[in-house]
mmCIF file of C-alpha atoms in Angstrom:
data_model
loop_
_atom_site.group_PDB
_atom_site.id
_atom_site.type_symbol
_atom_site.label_atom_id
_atom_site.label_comp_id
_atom_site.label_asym_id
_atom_site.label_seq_id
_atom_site.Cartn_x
_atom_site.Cartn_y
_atom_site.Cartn_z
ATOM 1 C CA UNK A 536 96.991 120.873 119.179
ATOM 2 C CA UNK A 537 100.837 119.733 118.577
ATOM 3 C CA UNK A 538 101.210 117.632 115.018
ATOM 4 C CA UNK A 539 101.977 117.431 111.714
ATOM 5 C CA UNK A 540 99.946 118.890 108.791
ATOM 6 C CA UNK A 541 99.708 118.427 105.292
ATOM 7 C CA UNK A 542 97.788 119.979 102.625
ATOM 8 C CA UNK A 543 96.250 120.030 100.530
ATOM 9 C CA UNK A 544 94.599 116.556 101.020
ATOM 10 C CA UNK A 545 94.206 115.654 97.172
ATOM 11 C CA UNK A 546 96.257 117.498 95.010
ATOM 12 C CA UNK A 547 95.819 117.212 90.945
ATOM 13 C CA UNK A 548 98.281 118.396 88.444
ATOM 14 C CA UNK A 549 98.837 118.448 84.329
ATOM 15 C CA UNK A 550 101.723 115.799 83.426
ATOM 16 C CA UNK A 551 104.879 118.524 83.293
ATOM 17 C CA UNK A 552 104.049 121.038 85.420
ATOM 18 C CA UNK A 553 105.602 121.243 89.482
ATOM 19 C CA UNK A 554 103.633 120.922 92.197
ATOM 20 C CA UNK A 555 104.594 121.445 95.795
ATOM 21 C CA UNK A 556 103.335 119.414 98.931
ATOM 22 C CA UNK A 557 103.138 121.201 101.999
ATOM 23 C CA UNK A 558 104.449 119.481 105.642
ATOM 24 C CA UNK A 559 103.838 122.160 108.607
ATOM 25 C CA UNK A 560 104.923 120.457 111.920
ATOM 26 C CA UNK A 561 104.357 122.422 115.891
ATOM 27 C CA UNK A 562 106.224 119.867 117.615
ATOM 28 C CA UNK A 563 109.449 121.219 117.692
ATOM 29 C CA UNK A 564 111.135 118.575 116.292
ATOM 30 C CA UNK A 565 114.614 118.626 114.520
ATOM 31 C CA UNK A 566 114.186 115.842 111.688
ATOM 32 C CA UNK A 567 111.296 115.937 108.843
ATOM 33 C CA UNK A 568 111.345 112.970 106.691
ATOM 34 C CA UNK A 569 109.065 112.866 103.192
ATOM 35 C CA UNK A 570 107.862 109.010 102.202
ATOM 36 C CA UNK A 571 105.973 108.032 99.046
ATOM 37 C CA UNK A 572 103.538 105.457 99.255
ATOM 38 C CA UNK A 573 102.657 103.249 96.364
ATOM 39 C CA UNK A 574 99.753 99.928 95.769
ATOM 40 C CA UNK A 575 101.422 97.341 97.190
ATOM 41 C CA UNK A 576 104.666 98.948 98.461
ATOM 42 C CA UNK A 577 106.086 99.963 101.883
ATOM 43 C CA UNK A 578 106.739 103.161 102.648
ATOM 44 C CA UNK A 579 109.931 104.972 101.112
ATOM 45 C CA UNK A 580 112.049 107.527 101.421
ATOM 46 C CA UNK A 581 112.222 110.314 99.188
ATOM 47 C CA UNK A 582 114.388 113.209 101.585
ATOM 48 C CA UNK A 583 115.327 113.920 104.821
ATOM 49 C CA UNK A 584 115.992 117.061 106.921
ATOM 50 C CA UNK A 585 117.921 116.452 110.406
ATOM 51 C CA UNK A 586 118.323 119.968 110.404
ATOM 52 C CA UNK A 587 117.025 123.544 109.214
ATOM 53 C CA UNK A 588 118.885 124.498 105.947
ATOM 54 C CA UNK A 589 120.418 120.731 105.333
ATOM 55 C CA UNK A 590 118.691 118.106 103.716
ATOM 56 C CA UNK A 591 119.696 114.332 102.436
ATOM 57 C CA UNK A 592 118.103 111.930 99.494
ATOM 58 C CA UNK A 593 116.469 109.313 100.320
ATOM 59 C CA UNK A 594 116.238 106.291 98.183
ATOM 60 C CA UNK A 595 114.393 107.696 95.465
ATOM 61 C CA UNK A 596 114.820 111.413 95.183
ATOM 62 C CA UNK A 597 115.087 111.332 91.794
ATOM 63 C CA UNK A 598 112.520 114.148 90.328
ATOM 64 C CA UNK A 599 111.629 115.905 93.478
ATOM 65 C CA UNK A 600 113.217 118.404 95.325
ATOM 66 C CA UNK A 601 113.021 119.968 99.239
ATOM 67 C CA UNK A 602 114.015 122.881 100.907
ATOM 68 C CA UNK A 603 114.129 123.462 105.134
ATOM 69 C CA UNK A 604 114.273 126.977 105.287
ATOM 70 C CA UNK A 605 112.318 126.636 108.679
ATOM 71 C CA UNK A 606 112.410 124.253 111.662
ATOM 72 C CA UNK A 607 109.161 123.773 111.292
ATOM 73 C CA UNK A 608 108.535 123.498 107.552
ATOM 74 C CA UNK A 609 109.651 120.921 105.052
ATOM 75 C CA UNK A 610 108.123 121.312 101.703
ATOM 76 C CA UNK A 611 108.428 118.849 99.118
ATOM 77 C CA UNK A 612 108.399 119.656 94.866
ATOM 78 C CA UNK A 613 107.383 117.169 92.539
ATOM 79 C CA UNK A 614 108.933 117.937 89.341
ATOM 80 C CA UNK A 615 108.496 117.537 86.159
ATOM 81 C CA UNK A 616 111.234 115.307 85.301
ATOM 82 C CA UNK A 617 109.401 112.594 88.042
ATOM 83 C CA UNK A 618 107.995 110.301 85.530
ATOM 84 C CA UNK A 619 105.251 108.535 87.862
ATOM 85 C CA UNK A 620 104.200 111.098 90.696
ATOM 86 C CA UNK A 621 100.455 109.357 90.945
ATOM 87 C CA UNK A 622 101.045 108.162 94.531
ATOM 88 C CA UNK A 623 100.292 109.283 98.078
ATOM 89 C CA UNK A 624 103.207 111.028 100.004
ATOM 90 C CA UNK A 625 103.605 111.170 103.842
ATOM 91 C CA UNK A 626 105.362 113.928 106.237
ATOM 92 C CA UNK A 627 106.952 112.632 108.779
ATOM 93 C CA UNK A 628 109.222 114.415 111.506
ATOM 94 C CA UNK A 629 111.059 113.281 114.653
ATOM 95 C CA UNK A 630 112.188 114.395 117.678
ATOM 96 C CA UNK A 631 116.061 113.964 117.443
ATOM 97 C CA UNK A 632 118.450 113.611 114.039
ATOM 98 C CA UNK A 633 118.219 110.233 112.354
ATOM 99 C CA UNK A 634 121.233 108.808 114.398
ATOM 100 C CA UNK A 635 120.022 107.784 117.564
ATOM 101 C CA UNK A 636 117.888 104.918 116.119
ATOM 102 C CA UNK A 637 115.282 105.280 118.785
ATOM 103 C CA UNK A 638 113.317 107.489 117.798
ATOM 104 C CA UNK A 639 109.737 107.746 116.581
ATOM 105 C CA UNK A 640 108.412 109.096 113.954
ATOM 106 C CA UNK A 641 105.246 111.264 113.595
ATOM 107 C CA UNK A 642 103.189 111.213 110.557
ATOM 108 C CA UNK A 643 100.805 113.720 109.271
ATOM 109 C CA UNK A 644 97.615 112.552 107.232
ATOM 110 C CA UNK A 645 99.252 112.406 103.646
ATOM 111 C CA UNK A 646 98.385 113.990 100.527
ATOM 112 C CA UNK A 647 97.372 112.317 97.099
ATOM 113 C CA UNK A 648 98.773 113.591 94.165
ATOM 114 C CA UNK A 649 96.934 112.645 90.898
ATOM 115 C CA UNK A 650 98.710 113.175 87.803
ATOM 116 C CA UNK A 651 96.005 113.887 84.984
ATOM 117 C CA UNK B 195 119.325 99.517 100.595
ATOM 118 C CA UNK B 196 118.703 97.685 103.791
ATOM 119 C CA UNK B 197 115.756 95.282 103.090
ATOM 120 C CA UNK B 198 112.406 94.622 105.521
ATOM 121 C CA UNK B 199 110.659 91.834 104.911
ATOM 122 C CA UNK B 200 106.732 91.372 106.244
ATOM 123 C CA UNK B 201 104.708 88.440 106.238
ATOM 124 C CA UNK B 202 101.670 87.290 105.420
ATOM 125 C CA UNK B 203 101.226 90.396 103.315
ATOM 126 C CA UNK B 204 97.461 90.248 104.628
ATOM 127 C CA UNK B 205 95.307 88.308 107.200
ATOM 128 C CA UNK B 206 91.906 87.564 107.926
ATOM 129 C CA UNK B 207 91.230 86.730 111.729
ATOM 130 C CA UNK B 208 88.075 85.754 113.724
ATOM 131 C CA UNK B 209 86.913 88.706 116.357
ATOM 132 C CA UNK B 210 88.719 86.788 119.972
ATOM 133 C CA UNK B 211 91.360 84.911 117.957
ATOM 134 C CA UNK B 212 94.937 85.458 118.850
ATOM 135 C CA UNK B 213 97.322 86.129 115.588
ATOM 136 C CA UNK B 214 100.993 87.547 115.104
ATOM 137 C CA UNK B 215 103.087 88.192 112.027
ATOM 138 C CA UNK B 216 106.917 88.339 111.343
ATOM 139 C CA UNK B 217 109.423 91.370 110.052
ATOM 140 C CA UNK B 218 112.702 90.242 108.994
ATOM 141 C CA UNK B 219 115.607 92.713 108.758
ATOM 142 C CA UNK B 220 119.058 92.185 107.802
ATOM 143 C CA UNK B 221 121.114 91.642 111.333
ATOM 144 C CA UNK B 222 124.582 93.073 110.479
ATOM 145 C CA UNK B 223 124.861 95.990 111.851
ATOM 146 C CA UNK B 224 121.196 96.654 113.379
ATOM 147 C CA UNK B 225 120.263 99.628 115.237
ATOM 148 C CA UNK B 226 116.399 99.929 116.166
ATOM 149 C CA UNK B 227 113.364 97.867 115.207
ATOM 150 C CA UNK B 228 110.148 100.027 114.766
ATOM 151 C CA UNK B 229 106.510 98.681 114.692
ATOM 152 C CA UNK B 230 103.688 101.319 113.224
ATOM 153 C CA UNK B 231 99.595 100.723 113.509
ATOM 154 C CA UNK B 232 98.186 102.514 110.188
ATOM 155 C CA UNK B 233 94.851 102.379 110.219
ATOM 156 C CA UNK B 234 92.419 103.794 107.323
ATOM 157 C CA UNK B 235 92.199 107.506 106.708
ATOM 158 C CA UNK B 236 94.501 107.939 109.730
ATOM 159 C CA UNK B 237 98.101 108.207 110.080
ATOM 160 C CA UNK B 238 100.765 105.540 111.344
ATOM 161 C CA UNK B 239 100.994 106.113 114.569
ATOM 162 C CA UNK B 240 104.338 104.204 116.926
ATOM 163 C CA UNK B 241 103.294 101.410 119.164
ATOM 164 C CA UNK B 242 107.294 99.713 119.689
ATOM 165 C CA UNK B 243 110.837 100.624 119.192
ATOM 166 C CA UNK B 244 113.318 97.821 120.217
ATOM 167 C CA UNK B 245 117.139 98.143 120.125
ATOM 168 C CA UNK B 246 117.840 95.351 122.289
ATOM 169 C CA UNK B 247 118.214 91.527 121.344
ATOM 170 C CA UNK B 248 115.803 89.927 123.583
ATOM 171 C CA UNK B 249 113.295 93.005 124.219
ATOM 172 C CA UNK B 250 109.537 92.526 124.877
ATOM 173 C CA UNK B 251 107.667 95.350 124.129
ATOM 174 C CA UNK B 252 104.146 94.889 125.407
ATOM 175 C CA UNK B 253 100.661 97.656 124.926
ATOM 176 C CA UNK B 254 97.196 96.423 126.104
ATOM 177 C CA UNK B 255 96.804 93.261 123.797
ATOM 178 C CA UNK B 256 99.380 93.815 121.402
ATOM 179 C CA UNK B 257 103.605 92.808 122.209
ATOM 180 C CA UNK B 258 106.077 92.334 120.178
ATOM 181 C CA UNK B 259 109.656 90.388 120.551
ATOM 182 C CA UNK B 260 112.894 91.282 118.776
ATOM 183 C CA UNK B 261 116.263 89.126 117.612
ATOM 184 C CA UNK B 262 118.700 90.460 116.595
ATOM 185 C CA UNK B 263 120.980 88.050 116.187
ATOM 186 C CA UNK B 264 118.605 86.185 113.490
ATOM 187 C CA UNK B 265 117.305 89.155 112.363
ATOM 188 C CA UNK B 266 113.694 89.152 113.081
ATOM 189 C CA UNK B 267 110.746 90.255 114.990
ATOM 190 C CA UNK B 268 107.116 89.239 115.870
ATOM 191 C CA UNK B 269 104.206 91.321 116.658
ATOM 192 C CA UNK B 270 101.727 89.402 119.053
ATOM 193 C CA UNK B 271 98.345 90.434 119.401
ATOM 194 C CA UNK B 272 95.789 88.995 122.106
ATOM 195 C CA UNK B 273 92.213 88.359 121.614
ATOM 196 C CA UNK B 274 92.246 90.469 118.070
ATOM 197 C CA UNK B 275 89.232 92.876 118.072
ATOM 198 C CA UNK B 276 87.786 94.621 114.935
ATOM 199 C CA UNK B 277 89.556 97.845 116.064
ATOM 200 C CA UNK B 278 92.685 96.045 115.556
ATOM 201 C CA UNK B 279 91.772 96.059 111.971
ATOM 202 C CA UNK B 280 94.930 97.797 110.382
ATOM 203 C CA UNK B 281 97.459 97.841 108.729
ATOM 204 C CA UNK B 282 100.864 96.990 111.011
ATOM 205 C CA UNK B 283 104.485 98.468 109.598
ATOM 206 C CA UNK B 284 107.610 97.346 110.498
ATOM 207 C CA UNK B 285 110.568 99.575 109.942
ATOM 208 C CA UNK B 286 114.559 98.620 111.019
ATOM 209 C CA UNK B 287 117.723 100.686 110.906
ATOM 210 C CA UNK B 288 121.479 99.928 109.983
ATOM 211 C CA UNK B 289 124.321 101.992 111.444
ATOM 212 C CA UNK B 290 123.432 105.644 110.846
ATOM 213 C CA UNK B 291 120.960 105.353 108.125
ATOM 214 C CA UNK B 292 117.301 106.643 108.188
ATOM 215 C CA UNK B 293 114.392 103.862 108.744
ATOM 216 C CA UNK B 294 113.634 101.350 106.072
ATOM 217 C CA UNK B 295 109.610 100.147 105.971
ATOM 218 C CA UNK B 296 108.336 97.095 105.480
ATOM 219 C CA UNK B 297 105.241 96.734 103.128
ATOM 220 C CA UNK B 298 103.207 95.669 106.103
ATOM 221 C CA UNK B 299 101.067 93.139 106.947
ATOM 222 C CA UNK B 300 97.357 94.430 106.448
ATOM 223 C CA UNK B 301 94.994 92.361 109.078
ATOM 224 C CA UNK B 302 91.503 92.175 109.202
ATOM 225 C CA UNK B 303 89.615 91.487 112.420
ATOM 226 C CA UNK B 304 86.187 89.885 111.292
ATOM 227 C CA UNK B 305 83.334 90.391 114.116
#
């Protein structure tokens, strides 16, 4: 089956340590986009990928950190210096670079990260 | 950053009754006009991209308009049924930026 997965599905972690997110994706698309999702908030971005081994903040980067090593890998750090990571992050990837405007965007099932 | 605005935030409809909702988006220098369906424990998933002013986008029971000019788009859907029962995003793009989302409007589809 072609899609986008992310594990693990809950993820826990002791305030200062890093964690990473994983976002696998079999579609063979160019552009992987990570979102965080918080109560009462839209979606937004974190990073963006249009292409392996070149990657772009998003609107709040600040504390995490990517790498795109792999077409179809785009792993995403929390770090310690993120002062509220308690929220549920997407994966997201799409077919062409973030230019066209048309295209859509897949979505895997999310993860929860829990800060304890 | 390009602001998306949703309204109502949430909505309770009868099972039959028709409903829509609104996403404004700034209209200077527009690009594309996304609408998501996120419904629980699953993943958004696309139902509409619009570029044009003046598109109708239409799926089964659900449409949606676009203006560009004003800056604003409406989601439509027919005869609401509890599978409707979602949460519907709205995303828009300026120039060459990535997509800004909406909060969403979360609707309810009572039986």
């Amino acid at each position: 089956d072609g899609g986008i997965t992310q594990s693990p599905k809950y993820l826990f972690r002791k305030e200062g340590q890093n964690v990473t997110l994983s976002c696998e994706q079999n579609l063979n698309h160019d552009a992987m986009y990570w979102y965080r999702q918080d109560p009462g908030q839209g979606l937004r971005l974190i990073y963006y990928s249009q292409i392996v081994n070149d990657f772009q903040k998003g609107d709040i980067a600040e504390g995490y950190s990517v790498s795109r090593e792999k077409k179809e890998s785009f792993p995403l750090t929390v770090t310690s210096a993120q002062k509220n990571p308690t929220a549920f992050y997407l994966c997201a990837s799409s077919v062409q670079p973030p230019s066209g405007g048309r295209e859509t965007q897949y979505f895997g099932p999310g993860t929860r990260l829990l800060v304890l | 950053i390009l602001n998306v605005e949703q309204s109502p935030q949430s909505l309770h409809v009868q099972e039959g009754d028709s409903t829509n909702f609104t996403c404004s988006f700034p209209s200077s220098n527009f690009y594309a006009l996304h609408w998501y369906r996120w419904e629980t424990a699953k993943s958004p998933e696309a139902l509409f991209v619009m570029t044009l002013n003046g598109d109708e986008k239409k799926k089964g029971r659900i449409s949606a308009t676009l203006n560009t000019k004003e800056g604003y788009s409406y989601l439509y859907i027919k005869g609401s049924q509890p599978e409707d029962s979602a949460t519907y995003l709205c995303a828009s793009r300026g120039g060459n930026t990535p997509l800004v989302f909406g909060k969403g409007t979360r609707l309810s589809v009572i039986a």
